[in-house]
Every structure is written in C-alpha cells, then in structure tokens.
PDB file of C-alpha atoms in Angstrom:
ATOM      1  CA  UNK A   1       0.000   0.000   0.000  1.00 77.00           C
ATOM      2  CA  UNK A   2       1.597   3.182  -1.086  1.00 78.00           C
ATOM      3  CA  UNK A   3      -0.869   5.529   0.287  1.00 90.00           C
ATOM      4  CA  UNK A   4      -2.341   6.351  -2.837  1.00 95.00           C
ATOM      5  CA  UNK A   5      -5.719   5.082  -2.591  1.00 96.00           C
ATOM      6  CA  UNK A   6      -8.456   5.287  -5.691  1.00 97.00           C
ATOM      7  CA  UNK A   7     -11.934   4.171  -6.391  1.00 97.00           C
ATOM      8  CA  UNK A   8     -14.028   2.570  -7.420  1.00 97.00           C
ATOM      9  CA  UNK A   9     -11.517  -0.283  -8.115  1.00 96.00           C
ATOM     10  CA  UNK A  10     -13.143  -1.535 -11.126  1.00 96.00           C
ATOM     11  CA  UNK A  11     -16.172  -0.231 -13.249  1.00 98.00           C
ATOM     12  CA  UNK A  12     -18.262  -1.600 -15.839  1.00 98.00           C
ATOM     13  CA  UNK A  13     -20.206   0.587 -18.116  1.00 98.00           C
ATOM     14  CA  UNK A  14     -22.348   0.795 -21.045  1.00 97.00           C
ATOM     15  CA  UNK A  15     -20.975   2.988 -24.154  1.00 97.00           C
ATOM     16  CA  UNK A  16     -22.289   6.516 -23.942  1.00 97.00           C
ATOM     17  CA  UNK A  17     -22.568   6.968 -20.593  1.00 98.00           C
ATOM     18  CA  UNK A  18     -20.592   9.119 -18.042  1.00 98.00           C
ATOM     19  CA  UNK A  19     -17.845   7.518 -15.339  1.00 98.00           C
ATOM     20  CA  UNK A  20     -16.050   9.478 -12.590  1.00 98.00           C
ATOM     21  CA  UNK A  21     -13.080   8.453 -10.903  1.00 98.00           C
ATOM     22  CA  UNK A  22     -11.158   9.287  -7.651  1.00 98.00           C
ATOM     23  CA  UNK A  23      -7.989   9.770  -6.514  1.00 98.00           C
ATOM     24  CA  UNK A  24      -6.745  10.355  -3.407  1.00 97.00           C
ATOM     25  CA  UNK A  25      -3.356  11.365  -2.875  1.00 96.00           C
ATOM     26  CA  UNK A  26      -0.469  10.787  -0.511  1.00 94.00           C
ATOM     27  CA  UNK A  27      -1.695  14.183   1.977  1.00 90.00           C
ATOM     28  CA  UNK A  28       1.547  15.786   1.742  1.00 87.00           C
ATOM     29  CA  UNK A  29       2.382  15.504  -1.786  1.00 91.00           C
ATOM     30  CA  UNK A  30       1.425  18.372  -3.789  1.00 89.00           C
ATOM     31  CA  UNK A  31       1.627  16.410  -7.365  1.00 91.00           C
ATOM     32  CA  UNK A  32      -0.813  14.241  -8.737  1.00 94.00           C
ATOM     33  CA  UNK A  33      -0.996  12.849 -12.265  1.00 94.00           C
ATOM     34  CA  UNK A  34      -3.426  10.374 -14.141  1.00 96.00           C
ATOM     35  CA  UNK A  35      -2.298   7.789 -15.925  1.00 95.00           C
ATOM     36  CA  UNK A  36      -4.030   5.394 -18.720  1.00 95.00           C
ATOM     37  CA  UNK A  37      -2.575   1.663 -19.226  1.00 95.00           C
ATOM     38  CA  UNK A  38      -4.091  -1.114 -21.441  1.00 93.00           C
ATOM     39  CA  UNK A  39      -3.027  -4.741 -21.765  1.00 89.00           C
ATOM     40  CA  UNK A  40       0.154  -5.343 -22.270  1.00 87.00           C
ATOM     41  CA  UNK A  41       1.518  -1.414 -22.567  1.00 90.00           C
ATOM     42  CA  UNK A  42       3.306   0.833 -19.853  1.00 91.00           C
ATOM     43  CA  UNK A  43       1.174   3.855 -18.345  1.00 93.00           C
ATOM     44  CA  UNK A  44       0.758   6.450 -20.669  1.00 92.00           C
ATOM     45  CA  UNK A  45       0.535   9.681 -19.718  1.00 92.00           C
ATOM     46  CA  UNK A  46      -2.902  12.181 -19.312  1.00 94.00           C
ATOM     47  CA  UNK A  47      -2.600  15.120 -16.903  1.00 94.00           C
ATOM     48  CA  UNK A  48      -1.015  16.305 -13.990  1.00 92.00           C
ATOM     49  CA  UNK A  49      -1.941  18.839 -10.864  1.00 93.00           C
ATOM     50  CA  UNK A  50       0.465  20.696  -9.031  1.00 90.00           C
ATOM     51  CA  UNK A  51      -1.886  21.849  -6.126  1.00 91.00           C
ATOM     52  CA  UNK A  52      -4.953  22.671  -7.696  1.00 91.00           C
ATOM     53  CA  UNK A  53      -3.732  24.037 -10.944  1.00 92.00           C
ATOM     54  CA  UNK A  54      -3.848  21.785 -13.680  1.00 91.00           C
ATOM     55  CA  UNK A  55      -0.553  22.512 -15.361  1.00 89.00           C
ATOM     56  CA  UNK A  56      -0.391  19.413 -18.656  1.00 86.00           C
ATOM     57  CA  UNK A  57      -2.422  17.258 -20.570  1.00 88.00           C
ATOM     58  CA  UNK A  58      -1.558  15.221 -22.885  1.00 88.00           C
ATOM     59  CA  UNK A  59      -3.236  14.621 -26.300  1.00 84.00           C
ATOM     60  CA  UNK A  60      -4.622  11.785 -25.363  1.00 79.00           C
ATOM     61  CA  UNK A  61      -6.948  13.668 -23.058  1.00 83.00           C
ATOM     62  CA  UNK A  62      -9.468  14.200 -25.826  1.00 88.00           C
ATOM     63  CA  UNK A  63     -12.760  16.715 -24.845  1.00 92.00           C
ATOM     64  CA  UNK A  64     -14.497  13.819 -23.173  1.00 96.00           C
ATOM     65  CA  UNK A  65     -12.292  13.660 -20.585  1.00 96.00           C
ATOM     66  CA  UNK A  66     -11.960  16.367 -17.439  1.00 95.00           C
ATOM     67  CA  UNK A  67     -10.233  16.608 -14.523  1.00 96.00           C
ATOM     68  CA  UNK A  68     -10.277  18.449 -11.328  1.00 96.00           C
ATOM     69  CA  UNK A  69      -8.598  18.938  -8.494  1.00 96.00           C
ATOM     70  CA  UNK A  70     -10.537  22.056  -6.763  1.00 90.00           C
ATOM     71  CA  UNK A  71      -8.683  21.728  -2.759  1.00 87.00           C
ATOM     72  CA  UNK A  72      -5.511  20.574  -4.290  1.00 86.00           C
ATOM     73  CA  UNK A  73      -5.844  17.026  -2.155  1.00 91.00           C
ATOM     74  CA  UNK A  74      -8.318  14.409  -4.124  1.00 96.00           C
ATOM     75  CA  UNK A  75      -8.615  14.673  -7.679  1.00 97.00           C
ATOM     76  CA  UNK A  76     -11.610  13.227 -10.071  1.00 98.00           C
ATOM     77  CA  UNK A  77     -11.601  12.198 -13.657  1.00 98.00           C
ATOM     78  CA  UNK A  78     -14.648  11.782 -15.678  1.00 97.00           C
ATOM     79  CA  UNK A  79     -15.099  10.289 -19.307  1.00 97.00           C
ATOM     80  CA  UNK A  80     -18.027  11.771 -20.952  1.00 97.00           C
ATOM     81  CA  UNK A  81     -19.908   9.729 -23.788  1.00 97.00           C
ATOM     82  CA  UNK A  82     -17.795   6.864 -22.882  1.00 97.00           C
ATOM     83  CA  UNK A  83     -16.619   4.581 -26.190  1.00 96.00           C
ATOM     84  CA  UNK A  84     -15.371   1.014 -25.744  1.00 96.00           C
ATOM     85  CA  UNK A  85     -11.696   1.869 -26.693  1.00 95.00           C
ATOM     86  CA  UNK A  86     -11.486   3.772 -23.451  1.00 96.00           C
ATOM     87  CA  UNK A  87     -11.420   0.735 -21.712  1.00 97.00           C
ATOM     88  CA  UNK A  88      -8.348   0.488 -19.647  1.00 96.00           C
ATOM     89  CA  UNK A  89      -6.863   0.812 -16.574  1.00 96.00           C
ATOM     90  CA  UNK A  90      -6.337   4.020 -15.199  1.00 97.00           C
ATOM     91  CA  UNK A  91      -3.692   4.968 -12.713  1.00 96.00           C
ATOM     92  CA  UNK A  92      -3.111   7.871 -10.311  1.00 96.00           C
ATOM     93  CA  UNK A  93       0.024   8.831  -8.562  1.00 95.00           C
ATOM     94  CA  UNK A  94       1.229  11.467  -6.339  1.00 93.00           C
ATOM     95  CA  UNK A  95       5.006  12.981  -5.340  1.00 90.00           C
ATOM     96  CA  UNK A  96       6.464  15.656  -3.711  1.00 85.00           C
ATOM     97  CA  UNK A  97       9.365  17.283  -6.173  1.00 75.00           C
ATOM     98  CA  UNK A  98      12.266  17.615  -3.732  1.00 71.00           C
ATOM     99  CA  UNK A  99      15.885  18.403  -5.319  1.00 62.00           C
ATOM    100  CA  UNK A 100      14.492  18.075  -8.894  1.00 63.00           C
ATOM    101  CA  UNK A 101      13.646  14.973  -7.729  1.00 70.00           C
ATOM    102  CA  UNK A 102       9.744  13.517  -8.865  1.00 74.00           C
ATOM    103  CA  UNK A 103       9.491   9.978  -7.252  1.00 83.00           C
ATOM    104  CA  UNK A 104       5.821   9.022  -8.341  1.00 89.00           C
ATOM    105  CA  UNK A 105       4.018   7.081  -5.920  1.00 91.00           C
ATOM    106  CA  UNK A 106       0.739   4.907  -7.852  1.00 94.00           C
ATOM    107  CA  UNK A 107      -2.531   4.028  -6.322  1.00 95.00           C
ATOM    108  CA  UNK A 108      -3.913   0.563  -7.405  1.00 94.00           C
ATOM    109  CA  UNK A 109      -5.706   2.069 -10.248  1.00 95.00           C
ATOM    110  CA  UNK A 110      -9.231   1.623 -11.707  1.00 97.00           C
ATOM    111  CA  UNK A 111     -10.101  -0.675 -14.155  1.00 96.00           C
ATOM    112  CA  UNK A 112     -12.733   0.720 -16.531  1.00 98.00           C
ATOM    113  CA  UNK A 113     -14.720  -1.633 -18.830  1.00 97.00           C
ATOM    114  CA  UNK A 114     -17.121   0.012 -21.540  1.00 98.00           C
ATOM    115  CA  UNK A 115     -19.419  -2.653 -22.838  1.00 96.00           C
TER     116      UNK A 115
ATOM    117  CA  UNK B   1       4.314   8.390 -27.019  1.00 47.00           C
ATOM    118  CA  UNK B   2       6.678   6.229 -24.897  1.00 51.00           C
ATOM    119  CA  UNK B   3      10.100   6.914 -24.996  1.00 60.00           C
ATOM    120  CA  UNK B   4      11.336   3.815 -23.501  1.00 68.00           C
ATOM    121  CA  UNK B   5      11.564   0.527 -24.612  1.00 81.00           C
ATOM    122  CA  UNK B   6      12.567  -2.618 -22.323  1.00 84.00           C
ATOM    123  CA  UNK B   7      13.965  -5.662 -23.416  1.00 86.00           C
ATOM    124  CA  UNK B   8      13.273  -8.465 -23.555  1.00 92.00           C
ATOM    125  CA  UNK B   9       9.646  -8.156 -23.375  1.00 92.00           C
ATOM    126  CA  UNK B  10       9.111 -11.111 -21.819  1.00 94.00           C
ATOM    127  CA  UNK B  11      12.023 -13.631 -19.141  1.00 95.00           C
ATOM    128  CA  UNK B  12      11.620 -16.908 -16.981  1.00 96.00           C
ATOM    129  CA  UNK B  13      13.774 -17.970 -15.049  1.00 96.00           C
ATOM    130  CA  UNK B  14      14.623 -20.503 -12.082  1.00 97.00           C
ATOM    131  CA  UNK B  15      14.231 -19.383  -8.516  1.00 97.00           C
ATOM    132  CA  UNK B  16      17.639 -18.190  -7.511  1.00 97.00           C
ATOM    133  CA  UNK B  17      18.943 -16.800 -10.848  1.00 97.00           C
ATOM    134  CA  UNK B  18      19.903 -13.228 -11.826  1.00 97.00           C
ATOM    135  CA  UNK B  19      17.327 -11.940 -13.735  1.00 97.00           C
ATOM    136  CA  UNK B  20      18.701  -8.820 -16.314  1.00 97.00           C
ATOM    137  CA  UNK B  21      16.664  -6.245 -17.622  1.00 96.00           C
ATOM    138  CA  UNK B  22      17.389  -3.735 -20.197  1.00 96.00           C
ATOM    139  CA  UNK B  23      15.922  -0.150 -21.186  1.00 94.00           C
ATOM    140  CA  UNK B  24      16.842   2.361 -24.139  1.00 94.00           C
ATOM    141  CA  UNK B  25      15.356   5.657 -24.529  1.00 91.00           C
ATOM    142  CA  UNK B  26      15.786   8.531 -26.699  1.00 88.00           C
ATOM    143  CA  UNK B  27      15.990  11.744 -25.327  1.00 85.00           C
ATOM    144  CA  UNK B  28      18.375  13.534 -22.861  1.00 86.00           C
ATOM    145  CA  UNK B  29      16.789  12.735 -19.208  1.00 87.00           C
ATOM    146  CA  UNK B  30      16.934  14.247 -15.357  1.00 86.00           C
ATOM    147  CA  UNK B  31      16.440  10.916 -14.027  1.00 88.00           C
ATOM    148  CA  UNK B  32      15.507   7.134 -14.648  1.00 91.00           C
ATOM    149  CA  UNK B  33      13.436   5.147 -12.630  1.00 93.00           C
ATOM    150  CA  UNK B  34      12.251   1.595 -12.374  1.00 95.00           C
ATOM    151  CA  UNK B  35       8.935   0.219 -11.288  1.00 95.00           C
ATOM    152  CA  UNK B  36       7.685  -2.823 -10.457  1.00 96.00           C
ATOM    153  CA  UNK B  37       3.707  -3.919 -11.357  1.00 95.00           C
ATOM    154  CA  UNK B  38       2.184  -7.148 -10.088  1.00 92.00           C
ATOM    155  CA  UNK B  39      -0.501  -7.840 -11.965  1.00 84.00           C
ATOM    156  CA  UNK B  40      -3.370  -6.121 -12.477  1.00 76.00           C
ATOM    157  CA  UNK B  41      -2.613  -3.667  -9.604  1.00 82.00           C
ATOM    158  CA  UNK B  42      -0.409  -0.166  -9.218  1.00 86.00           C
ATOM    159  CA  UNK B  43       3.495   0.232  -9.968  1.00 92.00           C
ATOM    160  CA  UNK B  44       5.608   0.156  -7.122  1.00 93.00           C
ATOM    161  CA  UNK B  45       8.224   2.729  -7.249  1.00 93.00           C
ATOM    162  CA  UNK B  46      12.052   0.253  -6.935  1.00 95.00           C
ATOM    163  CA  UNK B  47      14.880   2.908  -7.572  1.00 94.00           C
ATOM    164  CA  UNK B  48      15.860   5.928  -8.847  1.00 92.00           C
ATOM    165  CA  UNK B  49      18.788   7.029 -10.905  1.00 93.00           C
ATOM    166  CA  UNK B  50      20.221  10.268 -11.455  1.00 91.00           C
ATOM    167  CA  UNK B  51      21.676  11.247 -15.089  1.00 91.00           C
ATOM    168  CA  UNK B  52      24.576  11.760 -13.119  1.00 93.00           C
ATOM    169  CA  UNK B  53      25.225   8.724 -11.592  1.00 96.00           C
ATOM    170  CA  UNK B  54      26.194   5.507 -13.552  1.00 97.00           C
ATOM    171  CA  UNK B  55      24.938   2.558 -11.021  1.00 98.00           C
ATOM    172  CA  UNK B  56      23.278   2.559  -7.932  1.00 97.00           C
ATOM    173  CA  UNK B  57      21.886  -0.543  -5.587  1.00 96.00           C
ATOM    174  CA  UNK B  58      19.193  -1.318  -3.207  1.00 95.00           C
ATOM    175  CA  UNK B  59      18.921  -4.594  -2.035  1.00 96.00           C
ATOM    176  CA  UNK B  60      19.178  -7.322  -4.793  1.00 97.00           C
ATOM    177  CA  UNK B  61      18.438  -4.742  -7.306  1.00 97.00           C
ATOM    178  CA  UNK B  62      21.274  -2.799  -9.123  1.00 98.00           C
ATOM    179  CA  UNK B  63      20.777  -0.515 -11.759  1.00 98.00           C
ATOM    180  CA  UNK B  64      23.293   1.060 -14.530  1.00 98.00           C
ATOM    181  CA  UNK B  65      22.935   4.313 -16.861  1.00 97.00           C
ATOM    182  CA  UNK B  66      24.753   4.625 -19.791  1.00 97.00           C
ATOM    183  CA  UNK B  67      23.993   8.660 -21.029  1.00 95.00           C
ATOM    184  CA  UNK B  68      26.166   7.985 -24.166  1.00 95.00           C
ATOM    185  CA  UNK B  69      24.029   4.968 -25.369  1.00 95.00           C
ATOM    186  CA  UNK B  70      20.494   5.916 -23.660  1.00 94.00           C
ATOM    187  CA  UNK B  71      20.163   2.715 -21.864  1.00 95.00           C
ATOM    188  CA  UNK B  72      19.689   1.507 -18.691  1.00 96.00           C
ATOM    189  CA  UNK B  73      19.679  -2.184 -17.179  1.00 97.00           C
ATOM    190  CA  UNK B  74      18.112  -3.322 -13.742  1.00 97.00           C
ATOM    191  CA  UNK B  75      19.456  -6.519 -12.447  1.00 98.00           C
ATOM    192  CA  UNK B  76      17.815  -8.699 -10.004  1.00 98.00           C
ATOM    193  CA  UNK B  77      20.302 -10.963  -8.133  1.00 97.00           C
ATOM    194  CA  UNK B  78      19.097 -14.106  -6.453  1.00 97.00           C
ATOM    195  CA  UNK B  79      15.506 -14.261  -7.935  1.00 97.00           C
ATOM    196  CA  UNK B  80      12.634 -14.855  -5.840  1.00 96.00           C
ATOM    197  CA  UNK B  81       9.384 -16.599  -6.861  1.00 96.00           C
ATOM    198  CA  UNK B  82       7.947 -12.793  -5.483  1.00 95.00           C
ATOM    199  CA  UNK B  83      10.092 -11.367  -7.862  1.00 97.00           C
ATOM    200  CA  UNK B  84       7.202 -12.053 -10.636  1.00 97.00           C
ATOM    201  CA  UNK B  85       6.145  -9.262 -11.875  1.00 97.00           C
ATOM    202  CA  UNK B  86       6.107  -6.462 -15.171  1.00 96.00           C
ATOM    203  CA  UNK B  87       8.893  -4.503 -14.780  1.00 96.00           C
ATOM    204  CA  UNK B  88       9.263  -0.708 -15.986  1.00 95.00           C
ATOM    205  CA  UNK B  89      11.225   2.057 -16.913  1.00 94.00           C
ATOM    206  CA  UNK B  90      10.469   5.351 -17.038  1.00 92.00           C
ATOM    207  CA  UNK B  91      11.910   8.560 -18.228  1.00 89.00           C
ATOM    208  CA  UNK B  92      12.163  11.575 -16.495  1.00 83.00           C
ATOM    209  CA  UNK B  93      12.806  14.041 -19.288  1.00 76.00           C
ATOM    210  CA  UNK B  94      14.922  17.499 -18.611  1.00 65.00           C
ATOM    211  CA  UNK B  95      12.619  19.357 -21.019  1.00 55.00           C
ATOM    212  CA  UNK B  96      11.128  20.604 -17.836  1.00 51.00           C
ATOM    213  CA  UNK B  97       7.992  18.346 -18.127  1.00 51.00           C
ATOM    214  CA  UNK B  98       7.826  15.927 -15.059  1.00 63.00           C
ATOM    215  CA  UNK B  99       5.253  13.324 -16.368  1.00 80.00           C
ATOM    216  CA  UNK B 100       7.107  10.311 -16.542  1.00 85.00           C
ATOM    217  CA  UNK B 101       7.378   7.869 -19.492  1.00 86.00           C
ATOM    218  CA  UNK B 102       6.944   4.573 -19.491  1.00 90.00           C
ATOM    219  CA  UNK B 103       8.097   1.798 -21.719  1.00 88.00           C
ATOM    220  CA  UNK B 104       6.127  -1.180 -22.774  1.00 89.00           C
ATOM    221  CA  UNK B 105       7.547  -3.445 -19.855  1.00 93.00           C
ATOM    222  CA  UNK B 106       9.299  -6.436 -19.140  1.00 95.00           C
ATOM    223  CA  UNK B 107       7.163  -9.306 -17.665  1.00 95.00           C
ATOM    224  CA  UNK B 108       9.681 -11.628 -15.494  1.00 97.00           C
ATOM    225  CA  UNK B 109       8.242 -14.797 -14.068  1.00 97.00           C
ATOM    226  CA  UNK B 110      10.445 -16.525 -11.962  1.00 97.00           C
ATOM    227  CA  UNK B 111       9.376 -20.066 -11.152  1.00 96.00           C
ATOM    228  CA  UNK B 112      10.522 -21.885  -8.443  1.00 90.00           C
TER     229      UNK B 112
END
C-alpha cells in the first residue's frame, strides 16, 4: 500500500454513458498525475496537478475527458460519452518534487470496462 | 508516445537466478526510474537514478545508466518466486515536463 488510494476499483459501463473516478493522494504531496494503461503497454501519460492548478495534458486527453482537483488534495476524472476503446486501466500517482527529484508514488488504479 | 523501450519483453527464469533487464530511450533525461507492477494492480516505485550517476543498488536490485548509449539495465540478483512481476522504466525528461514515461515493460516470471 503506497498511500495512494483510488476508487471505485473496477467499473463496468455501457458505451455513452458518463464515469467518474477518484484519486486520493499521498496528503503531503502536492503532485498528482493520471495515468491510462491497457493490456500489455506501460502507463501512458494524461494530466497532472500541481496543487490545484492543472498545469499538462496530454493529447490523449481528448474533450471527453476532465479533470479536477478544486482543494488541491483528491482529484476526479470523468469520461463523458464513454466509447469502448477507453477501456483500460487508469492509474493515479502522487510525489512531492524535492531536489528536482519527482518519485511518483501509484494508487492501485481503476479498471474501466465500456461494454 | 513512450520513450522507452525494455527488453526483452518477456524472461523466466529458475528461482535463484539473476534476472537482467534492459531499457533504451531517446531523449536527454533528469532521471531514470524503475517500477515494479504485479498484476493487475499499481506500480511500485524500486529505484531511482540520477543522469549523473552511472549505477546505484538497493537490495538485490542494481541498476546502470549509460547517457552515451540511452540505456539503462536493472538486475535482479538471487531471484525470488515474489520477484514475478512487469517490470518498468520510465523517463524523467529534462525538457522541464515531469510526467514520466513509461516503456512497454518487461514481464519476469520466476518459477521456483
């Protein structure tokens, strides 16, 4: 357990409809990104937070997907419209960048399946 | 896109072995880091190394950076059936963005 905790742990949907997700963060750590893995890949990036400002996201975040992070601590991430290729797992983490330093520490993720 | 890619994808080995892994990326980078990801769950965070520094250990784990070639190799001495696992590299690039990137993995299944 790293301290990074997120849920639901697993969710099944049906296309077209809306899923939100939660992270919440190691409290100290002022970082948090999303990640989005499928089978057989490495986590691929989608946004990150420092405090509540969102400062990247990647292209893969395409208008269907938002996230927030209004007190700086927990963080959601909702799909819109959901489509069966956004089936994956998807992956917070949170660090503290000390010296330059940006040790990511993951929660166990939420697997997302869009029937 | 991810910059790194691990090799070989996929290694078994006996319980008690040395288990190598290998990573190549392609841009300069701050740091490189290695995870660990049972499956189906979150990546544990193993080591860190610094562009600076050309091999570091923890444990049965030692790592190596090579700058000049853009690799990096973990090595896992005296295997553990525990030691199963997908194992990853990931890039922390000096452009001044701090999302990491991944490669596609190792998977290492050490049988005993």
């Amino acid at each position: 357990d790293t301290g990074v905790s997120q849920d639901p742990r697993h969710k099944i949907t049906k296309r077209g409809q809306n899923v939100t997700f939660r992270c919440d963060p190691i409290s100290e750590h002022n970082r948090l990104y999303w990640y989005r893995q499928t089978l057989g890949q490495g986590p691929e990036f989608l946004t990150y937070f420092q405090n509540e400002a969102q400062l990247e996201k990647s292209r893969l975040l395409s208008d269907r997907f938002s996230a927030e992070r209004p007190k700086g601590s927990f963080s959601t991430l909702e799909i819109q419209r959901t489509e069966q290729g956004d089936s994956a797992m998807y992956l917070c983490a949170s660090s503290h960048l000390r010296s330059g330093l940006d040790t990511q520490y993951f929660g166990p993720g939420t697997r997302l399946t869009v029937l | 896109s991810q910059q790194g890619e691990e090799d070989p994808q996929a290694l078994s080995i006996q319980e008690g072995e040395n288990a190598t892994m290998n990573c190549s990326y392609k841009t300069s980078i701050n740091n490189l880091q290695w995870y660990r990801q049972n499956s189906g769950r979150g990546l544990v965070h193993l080591i860190l190394i610094r562009s600076n520094e050309r091999e570091k250990h923890s444990g049965r784990l030692r790592v190596t950076l090579d700058t000049s070639k853009k690799s990096s190799s973990l090595l896992i001495t005296a295997s553990r059936a525990a030691d199963t696992a997908s194992y990853f590299c990931a890039t922390d690039p000096n452009s001044g963005n701090t999302p990491l990137v991944f490669g596609k993995g190792t998977r290492l299944s050490v049988i005993a």
